[in-house]
PDB file of C-alpha atoms in Angstrom:
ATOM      1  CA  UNK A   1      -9.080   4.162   4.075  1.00  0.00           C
ATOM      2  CA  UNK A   2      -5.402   3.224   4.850  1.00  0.00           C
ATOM      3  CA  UNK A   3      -3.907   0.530   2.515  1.00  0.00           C
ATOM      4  CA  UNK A   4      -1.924  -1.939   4.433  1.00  0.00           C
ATOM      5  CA  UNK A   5       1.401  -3.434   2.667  1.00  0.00           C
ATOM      6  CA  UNK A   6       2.055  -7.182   4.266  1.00  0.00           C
ATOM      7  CA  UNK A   7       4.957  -9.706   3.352  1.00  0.00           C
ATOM      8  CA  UNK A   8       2.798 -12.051   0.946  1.00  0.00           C
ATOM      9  CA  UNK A   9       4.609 -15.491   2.972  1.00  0.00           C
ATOM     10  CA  UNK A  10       6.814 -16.373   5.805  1.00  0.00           C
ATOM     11  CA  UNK A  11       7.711 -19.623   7.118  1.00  0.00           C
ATOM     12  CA  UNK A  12       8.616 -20.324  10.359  1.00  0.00           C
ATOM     13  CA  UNK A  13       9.581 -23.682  12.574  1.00  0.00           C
ATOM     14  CA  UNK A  14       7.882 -24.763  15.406  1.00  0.00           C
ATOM     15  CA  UNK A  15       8.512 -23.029  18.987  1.00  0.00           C
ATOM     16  CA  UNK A  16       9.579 -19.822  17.189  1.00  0.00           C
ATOM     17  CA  UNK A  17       8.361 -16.551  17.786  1.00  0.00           C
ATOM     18  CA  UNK A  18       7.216 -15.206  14.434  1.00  0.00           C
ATOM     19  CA  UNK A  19       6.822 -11.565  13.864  1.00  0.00           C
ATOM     20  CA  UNK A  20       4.420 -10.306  11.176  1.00  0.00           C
ATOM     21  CA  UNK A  21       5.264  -6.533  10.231  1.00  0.00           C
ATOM     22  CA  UNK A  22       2.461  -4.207   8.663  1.00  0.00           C
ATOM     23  CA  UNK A  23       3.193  -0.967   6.955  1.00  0.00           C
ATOM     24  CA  UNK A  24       0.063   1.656   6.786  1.00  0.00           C
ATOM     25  CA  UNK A  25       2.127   5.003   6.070  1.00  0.00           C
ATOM     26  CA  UNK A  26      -1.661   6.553   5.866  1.00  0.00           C
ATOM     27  CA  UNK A  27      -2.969   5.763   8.536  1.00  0.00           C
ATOM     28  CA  UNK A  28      -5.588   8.000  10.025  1.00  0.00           C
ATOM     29  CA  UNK A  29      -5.881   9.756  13.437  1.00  0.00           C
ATOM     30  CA  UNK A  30      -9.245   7.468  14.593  1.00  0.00           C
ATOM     31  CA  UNK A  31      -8.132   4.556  12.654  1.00  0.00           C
ATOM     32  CA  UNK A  32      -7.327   1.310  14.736  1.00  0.00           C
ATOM     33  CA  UNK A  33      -5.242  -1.322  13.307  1.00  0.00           C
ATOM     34  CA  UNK A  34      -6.802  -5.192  13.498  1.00  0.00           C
ATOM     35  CA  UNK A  35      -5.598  -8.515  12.633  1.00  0.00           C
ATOM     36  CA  UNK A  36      -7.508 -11.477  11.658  1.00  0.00           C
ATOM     37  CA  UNK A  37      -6.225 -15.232  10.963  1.00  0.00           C
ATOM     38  CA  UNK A  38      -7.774 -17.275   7.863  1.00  0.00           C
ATOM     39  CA  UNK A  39      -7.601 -20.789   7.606  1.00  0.00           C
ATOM     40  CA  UNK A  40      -8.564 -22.423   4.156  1.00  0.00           C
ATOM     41  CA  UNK A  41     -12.453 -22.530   2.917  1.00  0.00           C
ATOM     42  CA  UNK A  42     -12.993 -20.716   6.994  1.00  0.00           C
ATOM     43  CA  UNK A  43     -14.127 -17.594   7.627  1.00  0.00           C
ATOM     44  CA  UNK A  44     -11.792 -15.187   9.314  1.00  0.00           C
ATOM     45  CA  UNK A  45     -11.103 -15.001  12.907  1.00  0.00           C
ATOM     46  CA  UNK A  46      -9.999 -12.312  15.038  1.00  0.00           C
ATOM     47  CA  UNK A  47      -6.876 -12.052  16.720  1.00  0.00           C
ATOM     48  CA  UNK A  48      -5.999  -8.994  18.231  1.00  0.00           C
ATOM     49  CA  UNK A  49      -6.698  -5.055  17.825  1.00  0.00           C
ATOM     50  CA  UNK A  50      -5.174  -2.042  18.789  1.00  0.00           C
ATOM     51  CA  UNK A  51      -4.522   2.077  18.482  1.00  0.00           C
ATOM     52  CA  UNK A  52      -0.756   2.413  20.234  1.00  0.00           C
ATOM     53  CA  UNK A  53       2.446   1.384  21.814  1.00  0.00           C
ATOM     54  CA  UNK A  54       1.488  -2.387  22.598  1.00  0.00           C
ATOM     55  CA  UNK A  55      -1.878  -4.605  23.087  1.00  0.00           C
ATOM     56  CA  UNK A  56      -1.132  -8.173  24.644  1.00  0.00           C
ATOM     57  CA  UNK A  57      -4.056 -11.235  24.994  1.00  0.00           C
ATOM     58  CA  UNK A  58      -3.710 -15.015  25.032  1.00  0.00           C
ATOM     59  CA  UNK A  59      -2.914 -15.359  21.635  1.00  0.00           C
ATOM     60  CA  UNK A  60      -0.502 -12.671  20.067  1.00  0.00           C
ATOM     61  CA  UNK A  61       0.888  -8.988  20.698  1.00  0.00           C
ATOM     62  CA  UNK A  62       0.434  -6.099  18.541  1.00  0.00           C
ATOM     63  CA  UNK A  63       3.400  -3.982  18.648  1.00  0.00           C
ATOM     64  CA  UNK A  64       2.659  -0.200  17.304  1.00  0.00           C
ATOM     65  CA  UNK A  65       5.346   2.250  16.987  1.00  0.00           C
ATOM     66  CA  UNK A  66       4.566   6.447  18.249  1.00  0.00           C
ATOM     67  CA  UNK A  67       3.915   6.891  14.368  1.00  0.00           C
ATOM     68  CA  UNK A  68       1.638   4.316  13.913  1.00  0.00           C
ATOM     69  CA  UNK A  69       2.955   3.813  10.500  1.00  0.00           C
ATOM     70  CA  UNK A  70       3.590   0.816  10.780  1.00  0.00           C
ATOM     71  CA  UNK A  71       2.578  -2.612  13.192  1.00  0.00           C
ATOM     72  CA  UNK A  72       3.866  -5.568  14.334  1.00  0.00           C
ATOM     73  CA  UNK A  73       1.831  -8.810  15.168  1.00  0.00           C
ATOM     74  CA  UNK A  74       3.864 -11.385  17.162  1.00  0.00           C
ATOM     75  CA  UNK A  75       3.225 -14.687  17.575  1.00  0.00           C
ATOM     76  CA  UNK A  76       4.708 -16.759  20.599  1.00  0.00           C
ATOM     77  CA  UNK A  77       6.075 -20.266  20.136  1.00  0.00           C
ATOM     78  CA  UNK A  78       4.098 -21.051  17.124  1.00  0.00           C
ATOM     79  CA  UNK A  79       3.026 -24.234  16.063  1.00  0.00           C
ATOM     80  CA  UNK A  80       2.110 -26.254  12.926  1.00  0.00           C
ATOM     81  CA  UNK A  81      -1.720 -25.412  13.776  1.00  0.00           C
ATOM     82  CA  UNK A  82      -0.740 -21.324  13.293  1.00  0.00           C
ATOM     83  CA  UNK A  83      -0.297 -22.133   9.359  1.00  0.00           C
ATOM     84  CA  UNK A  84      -2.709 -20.089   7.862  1.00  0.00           C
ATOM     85  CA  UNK A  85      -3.210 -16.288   6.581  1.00  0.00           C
ATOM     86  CA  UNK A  86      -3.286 -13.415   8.433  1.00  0.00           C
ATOM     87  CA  UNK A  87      -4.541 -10.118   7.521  1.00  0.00           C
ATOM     88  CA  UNK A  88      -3.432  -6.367   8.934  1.00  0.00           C
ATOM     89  CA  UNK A  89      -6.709  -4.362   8.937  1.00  0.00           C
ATOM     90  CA  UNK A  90      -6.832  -0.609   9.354  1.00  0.00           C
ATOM     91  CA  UNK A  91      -9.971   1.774   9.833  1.00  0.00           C
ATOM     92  CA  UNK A  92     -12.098   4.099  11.582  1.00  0.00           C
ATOM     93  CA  UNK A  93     -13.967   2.456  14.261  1.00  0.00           C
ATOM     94  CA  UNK A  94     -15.468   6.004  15.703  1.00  0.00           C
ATOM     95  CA  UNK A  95     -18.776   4.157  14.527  1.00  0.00           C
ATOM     96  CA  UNK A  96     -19.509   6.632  11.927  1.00  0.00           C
ATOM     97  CA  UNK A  97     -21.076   6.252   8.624  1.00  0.00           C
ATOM     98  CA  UNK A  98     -21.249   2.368   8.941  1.00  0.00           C
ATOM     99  CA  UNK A  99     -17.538   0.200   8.658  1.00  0.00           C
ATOM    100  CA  UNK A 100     -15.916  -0.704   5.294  1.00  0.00           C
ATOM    101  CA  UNK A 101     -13.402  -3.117   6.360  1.00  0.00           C
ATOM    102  CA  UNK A 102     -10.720  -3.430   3.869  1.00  0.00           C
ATOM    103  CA  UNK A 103      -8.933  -6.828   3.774  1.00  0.00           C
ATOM    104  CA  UNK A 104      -5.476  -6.756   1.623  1.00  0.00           C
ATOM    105  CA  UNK A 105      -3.957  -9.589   0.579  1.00  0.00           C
ATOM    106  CA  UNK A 106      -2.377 -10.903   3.672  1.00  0.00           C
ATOM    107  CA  UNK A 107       0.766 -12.574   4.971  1.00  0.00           C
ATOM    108  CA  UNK A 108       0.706 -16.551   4.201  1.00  0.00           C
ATOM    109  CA  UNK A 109       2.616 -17.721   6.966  1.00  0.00           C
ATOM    110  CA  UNK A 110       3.731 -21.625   6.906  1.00  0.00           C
ATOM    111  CA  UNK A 111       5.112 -23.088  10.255  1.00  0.00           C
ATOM    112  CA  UNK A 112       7.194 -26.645   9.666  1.00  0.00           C
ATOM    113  CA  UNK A 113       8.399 -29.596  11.768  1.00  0.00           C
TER     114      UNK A 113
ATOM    115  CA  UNK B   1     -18.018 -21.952  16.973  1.00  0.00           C
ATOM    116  CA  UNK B   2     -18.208 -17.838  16.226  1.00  0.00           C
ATOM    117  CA  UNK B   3     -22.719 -18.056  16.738  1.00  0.00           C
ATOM    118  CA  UNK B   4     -22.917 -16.953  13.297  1.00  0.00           C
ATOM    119  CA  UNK B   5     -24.497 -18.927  11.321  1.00  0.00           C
ATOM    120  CA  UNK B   6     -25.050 -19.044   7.520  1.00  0.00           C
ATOM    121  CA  UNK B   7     -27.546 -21.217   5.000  1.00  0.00           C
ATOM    122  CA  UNK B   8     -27.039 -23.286   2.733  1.00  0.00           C
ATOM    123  CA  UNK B   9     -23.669 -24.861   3.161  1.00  0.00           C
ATOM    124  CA  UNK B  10     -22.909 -25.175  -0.394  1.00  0.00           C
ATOM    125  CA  UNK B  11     -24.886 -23.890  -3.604  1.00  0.00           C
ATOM    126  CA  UNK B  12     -24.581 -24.936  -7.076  1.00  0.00           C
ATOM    127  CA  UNK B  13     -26.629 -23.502  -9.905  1.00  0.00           C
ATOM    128  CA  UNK B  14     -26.662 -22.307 -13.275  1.00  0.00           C
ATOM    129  CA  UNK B  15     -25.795 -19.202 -14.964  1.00  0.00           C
ATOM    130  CA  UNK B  16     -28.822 -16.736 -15.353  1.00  0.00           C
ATOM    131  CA  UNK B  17     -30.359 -17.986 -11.813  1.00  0.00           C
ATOM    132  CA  UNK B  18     -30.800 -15.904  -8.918  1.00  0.00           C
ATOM    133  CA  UNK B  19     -30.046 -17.544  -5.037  1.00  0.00           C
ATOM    134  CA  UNK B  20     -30.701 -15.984  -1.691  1.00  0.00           C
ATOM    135  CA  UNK B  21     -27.540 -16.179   1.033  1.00  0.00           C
ATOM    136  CA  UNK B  22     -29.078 -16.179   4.909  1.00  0.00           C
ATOM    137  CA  UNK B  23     -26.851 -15.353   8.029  1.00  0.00           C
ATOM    138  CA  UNK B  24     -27.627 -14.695  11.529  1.00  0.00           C
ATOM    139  CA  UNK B  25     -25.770 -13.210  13.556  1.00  0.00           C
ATOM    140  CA  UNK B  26     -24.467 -13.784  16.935  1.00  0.00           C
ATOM    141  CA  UNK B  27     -27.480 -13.124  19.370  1.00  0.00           C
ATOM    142  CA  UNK B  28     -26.958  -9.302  20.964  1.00  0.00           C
ATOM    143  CA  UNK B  29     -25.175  -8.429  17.537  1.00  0.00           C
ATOM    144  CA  UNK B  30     -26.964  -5.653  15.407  1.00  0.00           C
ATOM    145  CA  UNK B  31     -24.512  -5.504  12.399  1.00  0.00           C
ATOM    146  CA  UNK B  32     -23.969  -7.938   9.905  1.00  0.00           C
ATOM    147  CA  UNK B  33     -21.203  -7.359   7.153  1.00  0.00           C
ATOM    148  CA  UNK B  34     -21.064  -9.614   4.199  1.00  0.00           C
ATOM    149  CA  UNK B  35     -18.046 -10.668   1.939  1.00  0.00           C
ATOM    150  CA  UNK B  36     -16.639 -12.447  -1.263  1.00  0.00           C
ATOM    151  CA  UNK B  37     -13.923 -14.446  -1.132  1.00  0.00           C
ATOM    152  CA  UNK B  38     -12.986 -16.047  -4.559  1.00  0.00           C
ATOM    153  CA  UNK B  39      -9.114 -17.524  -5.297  1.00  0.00           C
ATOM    154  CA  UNK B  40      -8.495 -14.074  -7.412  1.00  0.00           C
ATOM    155  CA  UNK B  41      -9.852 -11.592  -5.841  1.00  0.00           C
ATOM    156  CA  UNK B  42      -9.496 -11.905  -2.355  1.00  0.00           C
ATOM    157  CA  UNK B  43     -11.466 -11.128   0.640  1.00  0.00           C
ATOM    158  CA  UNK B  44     -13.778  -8.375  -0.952  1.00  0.00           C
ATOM    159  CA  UNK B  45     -16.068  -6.563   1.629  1.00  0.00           C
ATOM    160  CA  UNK B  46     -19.480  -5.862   0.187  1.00  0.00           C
ATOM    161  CA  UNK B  47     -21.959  -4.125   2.396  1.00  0.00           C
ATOM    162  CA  UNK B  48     -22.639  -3.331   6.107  1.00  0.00           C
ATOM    163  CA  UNK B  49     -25.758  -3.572   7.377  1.00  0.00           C
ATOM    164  CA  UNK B  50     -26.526  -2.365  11.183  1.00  0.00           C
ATOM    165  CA  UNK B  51     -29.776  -2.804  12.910  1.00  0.00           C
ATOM    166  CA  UNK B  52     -31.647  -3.507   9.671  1.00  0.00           C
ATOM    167  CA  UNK B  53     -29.989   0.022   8.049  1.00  0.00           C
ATOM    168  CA  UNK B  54     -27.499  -0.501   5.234  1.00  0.00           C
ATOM    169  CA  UNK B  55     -24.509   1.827   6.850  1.00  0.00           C
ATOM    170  CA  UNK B  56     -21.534   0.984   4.424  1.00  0.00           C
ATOM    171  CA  UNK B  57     -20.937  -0.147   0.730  1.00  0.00           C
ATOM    172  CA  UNK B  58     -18.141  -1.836  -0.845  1.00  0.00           C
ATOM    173  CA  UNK B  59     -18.022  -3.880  -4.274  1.00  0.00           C
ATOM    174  CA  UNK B  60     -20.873  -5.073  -4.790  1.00  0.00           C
ATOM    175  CA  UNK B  61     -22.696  -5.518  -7.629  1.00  0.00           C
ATOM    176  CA  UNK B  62     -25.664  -3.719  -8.766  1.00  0.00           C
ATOM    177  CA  UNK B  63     -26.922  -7.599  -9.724  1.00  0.00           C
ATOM    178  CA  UNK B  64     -26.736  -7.949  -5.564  1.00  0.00           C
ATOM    179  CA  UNK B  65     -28.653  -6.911  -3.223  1.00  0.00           C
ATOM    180  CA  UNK B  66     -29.050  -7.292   0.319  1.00  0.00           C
ATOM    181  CA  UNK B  67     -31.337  -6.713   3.838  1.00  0.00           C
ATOM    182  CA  UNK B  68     -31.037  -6.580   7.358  1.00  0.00           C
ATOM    183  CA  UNK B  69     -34.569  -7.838   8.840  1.00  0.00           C
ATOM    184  CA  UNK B  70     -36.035  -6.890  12.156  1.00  0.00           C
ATOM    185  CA  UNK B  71     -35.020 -10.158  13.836  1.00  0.00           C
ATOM    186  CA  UNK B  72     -31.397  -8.747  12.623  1.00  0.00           C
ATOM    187  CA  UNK B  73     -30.868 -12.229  10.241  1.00  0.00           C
ATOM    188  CA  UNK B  74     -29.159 -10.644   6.564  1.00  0.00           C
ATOM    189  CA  UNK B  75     -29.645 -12.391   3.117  1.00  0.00           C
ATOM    190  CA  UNK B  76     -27.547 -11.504   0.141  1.00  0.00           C
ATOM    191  CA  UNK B  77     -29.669 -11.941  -3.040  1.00  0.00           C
ATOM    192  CA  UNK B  78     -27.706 -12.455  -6.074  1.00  0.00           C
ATOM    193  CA  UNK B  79     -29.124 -12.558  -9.651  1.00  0.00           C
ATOM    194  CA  UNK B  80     -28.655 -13.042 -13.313  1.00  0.00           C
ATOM    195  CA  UNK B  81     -25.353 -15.145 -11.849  1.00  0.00           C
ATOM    196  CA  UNK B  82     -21.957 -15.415 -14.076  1.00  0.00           C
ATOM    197  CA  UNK B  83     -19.322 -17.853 -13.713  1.00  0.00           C
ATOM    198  CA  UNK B  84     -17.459 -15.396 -12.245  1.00  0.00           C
ATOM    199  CA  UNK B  85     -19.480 -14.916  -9.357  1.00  0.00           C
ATOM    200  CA  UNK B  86     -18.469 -18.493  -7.964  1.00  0.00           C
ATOM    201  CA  UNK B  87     -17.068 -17.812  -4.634  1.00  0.00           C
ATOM    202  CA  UNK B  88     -16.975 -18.634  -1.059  1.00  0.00           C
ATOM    203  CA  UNK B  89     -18.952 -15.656   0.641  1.00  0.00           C
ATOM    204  CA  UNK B  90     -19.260 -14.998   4.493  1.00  0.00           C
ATOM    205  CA  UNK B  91     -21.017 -12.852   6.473  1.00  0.00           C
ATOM    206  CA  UNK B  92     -19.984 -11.539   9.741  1.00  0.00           C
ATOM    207  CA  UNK B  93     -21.269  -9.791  12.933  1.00  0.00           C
ATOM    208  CA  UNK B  94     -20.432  -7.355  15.486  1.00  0.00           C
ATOM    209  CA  UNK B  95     -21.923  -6.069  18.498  1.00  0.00           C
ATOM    210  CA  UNK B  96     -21.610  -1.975  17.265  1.00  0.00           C
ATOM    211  CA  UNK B  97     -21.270  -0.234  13.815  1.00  0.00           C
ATOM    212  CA  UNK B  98     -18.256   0.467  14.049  1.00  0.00           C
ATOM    213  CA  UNK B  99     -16.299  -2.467  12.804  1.00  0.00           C
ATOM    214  CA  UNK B 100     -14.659  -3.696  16.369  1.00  0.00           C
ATOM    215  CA  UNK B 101     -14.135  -7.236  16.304  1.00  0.00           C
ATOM    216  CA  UNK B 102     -15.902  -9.013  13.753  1.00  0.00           C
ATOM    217  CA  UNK B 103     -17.014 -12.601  14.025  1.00  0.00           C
ATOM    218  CA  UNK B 104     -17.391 -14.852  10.751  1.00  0.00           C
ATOM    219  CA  UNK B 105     -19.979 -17.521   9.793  1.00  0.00           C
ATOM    220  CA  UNK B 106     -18.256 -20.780   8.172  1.00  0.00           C
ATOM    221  CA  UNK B 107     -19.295 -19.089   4.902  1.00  0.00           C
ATOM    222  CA  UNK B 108     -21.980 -20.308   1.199  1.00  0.00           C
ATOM    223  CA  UNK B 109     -19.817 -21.856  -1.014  1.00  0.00           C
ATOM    224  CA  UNK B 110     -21.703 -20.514  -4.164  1.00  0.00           C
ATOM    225  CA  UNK B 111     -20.575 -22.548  -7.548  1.00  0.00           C
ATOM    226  CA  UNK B 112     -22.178 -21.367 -10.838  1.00  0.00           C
ATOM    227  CA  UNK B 113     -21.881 -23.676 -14.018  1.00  0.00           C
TER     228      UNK B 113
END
């Protein structure tokens, strides 16, 4: 499985974009890159997913380079409610030999006033 | 609201005791993944269970055990508990095996004394 190296915090101020970068130098050919949000003592909750160039929904966009070495989750106008951790995911979702998602220790981002 | 839901809410007990974990998943889901989340360790994935077939491992312990029943509801049996294994643990679901989108219960807060 490809290990995923995140910034361990960011902070940010209200209205800003904040961009959340990912590195996963091994990733593999059928492996999809995911990101979830945490808030404290609450189970994880998806955000966004995707295999190339750029993925766009109501909440975020995932940016992924030709190499797919790396990914970018971006985060539009964010507010003090978008505190929380998120998590860059990578794996095989062929549907295979079962899923063993691998959660690293995430990016603790901490929007102020 | 993911659907998922998970029983009990909160769990204390002794060291030495043995507790059952229950989730069910969203309805139309057939695999159920559970995790560990305690403030050391992070989000540890555990096993993956779809349509009642274990399909993945991660670290779990050989003093846990878990099932996926016909009605597709999981429990997580835990026994001969340590302090150690005090710990917030979730389960999630998906609608295929292979990982896409995962949806969290609000999680067992498990505290051993």
């Amino acid at each position: 499985l490809a290990k995923t190296t995140q910034p361990i915090s960011m902070d940010s101020y209200e209205g800003q974009e904040v961009n959340i970068t990912c590195s996963h130098n091994n990733i593999a050919t059928n492996d999809y890159i995911t990101w979830y949000q945490q808030f404290p003592s609450q189970g994880p909750r998806f955000i966004i997913q995707g295999y190339k160039t750029k993925v766009t929904n109501e909440v975020a966009s995932l940016f992924i380079p030709a190499d797919r070495k790396s990914s970018t989750l971006s985060l539009p106008r964010v507010s003090l409610s978008d505190t929380a951790v998120y998590y860059c995911l990578v794996g095989d979702l062929s549907g295979t030999g079962g899923f063993k998602t691998i959660f690293g220790a995430g990016t603790r981002l901490f929007v102020k006033a | 609201d993911s659907g998922v839901t998970q029983t009990p809410k909160h769990l204390i007990t002794a060291t030495g005791q043995r507790v059952t974990l229950r989730c069910s998943p969203r309805s139309g889901d057939l695999s159920v993944y559970w995790y560990q989340q305690s403030l050391d360790q992070g989000l540890q994935f555990l096993i993956h269970y779809y349509n009642g077939e274990e399909r993945a491992k991660g670290n779990i312990l050989e003093r846990f055990s878990a099932q996926q029943f016909p009605d597709l509801h999981s429990e997580l049996n835990l026994s001969s508990l340590e302090l150690g294994d005090s710990a917030l643990y979730f389960c999630a679901s998906s609608v295929s095996g292979s990982g896409r989108e995962q949806f969290f219960g609000p999680g067992t807060r498990l505290t051993v004394l």
